[in-house]
PDB file of C-alpha atoms in Angstrom:
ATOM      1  CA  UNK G   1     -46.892 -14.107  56.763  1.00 78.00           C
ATOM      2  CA  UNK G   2     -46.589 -11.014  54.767  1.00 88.00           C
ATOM      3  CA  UNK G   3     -45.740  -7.649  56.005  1.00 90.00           C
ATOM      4  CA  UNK G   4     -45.946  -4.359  54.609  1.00 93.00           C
ATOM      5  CA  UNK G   5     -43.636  -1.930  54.258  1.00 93.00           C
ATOM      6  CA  UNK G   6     -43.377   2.170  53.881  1.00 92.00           C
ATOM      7  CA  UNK G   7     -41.707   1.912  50.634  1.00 92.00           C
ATOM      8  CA  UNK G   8     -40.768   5.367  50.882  1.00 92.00           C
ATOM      9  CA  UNK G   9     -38.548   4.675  53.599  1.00 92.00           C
ATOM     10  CA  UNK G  10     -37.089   1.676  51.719  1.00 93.00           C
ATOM     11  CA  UNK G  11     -36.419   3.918  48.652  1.00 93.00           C
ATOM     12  CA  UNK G  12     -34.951   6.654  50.923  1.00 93.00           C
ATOM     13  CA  UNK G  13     -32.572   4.012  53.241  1.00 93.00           C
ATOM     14  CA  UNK G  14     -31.041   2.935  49.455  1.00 93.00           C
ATOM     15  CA  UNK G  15     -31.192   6.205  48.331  1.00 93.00           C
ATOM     16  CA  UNK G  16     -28.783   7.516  50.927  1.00 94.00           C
ATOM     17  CA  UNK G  17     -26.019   4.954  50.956  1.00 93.00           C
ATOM     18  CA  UNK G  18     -26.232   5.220  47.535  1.00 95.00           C
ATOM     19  CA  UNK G  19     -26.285   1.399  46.353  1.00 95.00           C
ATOM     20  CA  UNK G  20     -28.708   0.171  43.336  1.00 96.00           C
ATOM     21  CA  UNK G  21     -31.541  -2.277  43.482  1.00 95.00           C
ATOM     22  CA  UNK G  22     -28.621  -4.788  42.386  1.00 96.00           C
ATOM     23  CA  UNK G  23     -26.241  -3.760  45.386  1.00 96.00           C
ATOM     24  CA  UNK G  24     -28.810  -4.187  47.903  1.00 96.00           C
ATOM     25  CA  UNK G  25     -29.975  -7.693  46.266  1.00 96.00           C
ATOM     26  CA  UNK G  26     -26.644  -8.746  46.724  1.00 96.00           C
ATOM     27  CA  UNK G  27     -25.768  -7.350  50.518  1.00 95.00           C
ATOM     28  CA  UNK G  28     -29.521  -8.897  51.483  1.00 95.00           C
ATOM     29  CA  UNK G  29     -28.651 -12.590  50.213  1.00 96.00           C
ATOM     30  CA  UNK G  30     -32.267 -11.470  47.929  1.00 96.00           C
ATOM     31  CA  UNK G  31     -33.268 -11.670  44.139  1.00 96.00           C
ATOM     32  CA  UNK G  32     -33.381  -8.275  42.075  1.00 96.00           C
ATOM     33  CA  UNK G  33     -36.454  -9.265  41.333  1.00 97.00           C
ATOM     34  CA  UNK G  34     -37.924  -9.745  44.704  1.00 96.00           C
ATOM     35  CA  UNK G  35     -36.105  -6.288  45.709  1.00 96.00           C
ATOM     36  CA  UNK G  36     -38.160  -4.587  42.713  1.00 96.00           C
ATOM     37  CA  UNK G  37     -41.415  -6.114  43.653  1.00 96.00           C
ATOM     38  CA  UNK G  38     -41.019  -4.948  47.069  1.00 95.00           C
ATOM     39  CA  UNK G  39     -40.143  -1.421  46.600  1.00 94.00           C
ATOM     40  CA  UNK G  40     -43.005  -1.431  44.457  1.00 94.00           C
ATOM     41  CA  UNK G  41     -45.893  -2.769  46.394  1.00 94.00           C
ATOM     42  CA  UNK G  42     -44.145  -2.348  50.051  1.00 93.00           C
ATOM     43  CA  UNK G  43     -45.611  -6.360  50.754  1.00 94.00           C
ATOM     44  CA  UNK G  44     -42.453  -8.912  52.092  1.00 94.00           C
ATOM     45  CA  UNK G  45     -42.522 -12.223  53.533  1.00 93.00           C
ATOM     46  CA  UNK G  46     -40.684 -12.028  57.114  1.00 92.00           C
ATOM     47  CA  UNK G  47     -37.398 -13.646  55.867  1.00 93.00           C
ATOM     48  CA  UNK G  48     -37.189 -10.761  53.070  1.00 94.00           C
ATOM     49  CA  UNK G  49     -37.830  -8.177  55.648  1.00 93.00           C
ATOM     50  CA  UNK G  50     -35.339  -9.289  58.469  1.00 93.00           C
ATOM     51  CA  UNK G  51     -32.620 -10.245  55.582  1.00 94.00           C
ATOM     52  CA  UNK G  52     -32.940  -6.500  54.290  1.00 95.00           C
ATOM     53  CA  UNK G  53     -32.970  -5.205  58.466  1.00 92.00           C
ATOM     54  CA  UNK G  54     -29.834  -6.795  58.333  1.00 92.00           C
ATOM     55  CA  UNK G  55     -28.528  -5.282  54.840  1.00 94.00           C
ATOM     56  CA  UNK G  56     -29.148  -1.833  56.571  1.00 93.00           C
ATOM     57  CA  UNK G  57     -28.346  -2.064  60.230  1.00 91.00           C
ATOM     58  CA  UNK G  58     -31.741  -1.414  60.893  1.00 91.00           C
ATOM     59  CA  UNK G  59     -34.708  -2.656  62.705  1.00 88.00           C
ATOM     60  CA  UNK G  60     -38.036  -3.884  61.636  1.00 88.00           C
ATOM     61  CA  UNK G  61     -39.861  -1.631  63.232  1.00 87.00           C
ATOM     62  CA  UNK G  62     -37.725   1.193  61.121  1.00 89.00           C
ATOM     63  CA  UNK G  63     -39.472   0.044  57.731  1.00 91.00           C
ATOM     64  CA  UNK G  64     -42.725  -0.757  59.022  1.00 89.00           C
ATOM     65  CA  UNK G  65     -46.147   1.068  57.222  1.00 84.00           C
ATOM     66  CA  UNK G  66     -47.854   2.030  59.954  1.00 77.00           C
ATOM     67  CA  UNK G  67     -50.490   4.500  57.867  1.00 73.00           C
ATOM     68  CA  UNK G  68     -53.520   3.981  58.089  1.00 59.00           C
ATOM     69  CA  UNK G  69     -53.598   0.866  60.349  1.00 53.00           C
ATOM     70  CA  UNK G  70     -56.024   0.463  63.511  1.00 46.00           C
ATOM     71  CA  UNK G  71     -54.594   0.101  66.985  1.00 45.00           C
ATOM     72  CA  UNK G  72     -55.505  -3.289  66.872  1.00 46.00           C
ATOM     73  CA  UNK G  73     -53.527  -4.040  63.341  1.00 49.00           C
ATOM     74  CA  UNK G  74     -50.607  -2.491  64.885  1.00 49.00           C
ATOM     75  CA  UNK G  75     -51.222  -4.991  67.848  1.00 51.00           C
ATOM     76  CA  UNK G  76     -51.045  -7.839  65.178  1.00 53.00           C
ATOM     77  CA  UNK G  77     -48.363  -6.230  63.919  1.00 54.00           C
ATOM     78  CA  UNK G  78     -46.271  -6.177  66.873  1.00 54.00           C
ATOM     79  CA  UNK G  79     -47.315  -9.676  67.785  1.00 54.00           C
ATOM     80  CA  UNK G  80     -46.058 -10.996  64.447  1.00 57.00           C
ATOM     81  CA  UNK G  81     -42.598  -8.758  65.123  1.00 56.00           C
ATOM     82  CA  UNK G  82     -42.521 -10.791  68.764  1.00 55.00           C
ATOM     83  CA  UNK G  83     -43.162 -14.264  67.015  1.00 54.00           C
ATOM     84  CA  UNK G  84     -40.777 -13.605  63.865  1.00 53.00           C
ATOM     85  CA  UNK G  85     -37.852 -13.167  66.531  1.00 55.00           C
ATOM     86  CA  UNK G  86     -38.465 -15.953  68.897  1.00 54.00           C
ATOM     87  CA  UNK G  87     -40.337 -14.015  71.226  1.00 56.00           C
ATOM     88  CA  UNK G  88     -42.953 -15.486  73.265  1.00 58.00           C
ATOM     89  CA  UNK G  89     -44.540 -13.020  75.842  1.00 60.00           C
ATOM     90  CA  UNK G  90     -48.093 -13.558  77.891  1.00 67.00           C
ATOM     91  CA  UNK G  91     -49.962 -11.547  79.607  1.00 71.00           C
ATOM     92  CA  UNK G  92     -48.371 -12.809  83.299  1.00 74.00           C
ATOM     93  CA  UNK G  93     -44.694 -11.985  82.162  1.00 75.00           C
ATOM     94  CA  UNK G  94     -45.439  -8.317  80.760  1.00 76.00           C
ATOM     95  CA  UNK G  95     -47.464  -8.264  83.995  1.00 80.00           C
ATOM     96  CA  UNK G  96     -44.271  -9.222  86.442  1.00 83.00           C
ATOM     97  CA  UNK G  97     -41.560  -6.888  84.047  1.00 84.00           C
ATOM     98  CA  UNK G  98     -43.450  -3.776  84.880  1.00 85.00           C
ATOM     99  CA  UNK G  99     -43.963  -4.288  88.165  1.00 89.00           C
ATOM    100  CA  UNK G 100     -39.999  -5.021  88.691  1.00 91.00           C
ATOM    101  CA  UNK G 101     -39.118  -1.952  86.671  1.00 88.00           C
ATOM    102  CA  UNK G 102     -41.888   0.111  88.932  1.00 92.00           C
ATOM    103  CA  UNK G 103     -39.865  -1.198  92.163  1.00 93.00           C
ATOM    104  CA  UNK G 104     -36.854  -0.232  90.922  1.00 92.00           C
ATOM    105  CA  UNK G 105     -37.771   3.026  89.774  1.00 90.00           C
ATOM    106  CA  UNK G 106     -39.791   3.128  93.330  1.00 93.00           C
ATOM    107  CA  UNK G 107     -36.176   2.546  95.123  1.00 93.00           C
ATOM    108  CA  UNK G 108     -34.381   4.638  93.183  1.00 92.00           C
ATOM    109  CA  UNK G 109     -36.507   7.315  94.503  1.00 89.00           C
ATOM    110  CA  UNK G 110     -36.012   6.508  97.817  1.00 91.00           C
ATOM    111  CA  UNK G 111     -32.530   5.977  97.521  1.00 91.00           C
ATOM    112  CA  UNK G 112     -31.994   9.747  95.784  1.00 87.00           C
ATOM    113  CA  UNK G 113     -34.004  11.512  98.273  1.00 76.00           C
TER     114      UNK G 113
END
């Protein structure tokens, strides 16, 4: 699956450690030419996008365009960010995580009072 990217931010993350399209091919384990065509059209297969993540220190969600996208795009988004690392969440174990972190906050409470 594709993804697309603020290319700005791309540009600007090279930009300020100062490396060349070359540099970063090389740190990202990624072809010049695939580094070109992304910074370019801001479209990059998962693989491209997590090896460059990893060339920067950064996360996904740090290069992500989100202009111009519907809240339910972003939700396909996010999904496909779950998927890409491993993550498998339904609706009965986003259910049972709030609810622990609401009794915890709940005791907290108590416990400070």
């Amino acid at each position: 699956m594709e993804m697309k990217l603020d290319v700005d931010t791309l540009k600007q993350l090279r930009d300020s450690r100062a490396w060349s399209q070359s540099h970063l091919a090389e740190v990202a384990d990624i072809s010049l030419r695939t580094i070109q065509r992304i910074e370019k059209t801001g479209v990059a297969s998962q693989e491209s996008v997590k090896s460059i993540c990893a060339a920067y220190d950064i996360t996904v969600a740090d290069i992500i365009d989100n202009s111009g996208e519907s809240s339910s795009g972003m939700s396909q988004q996010s999904s496909s960010l779950f998927k890409m690392n491993g993550f498998k969440l339904s609706s009965a174990t986003i259910k049972l995580t709030l609810l622990s972190f609401s009794v915890a906050f709940v005791i907290a409470f108590a416990l400070n009072m």
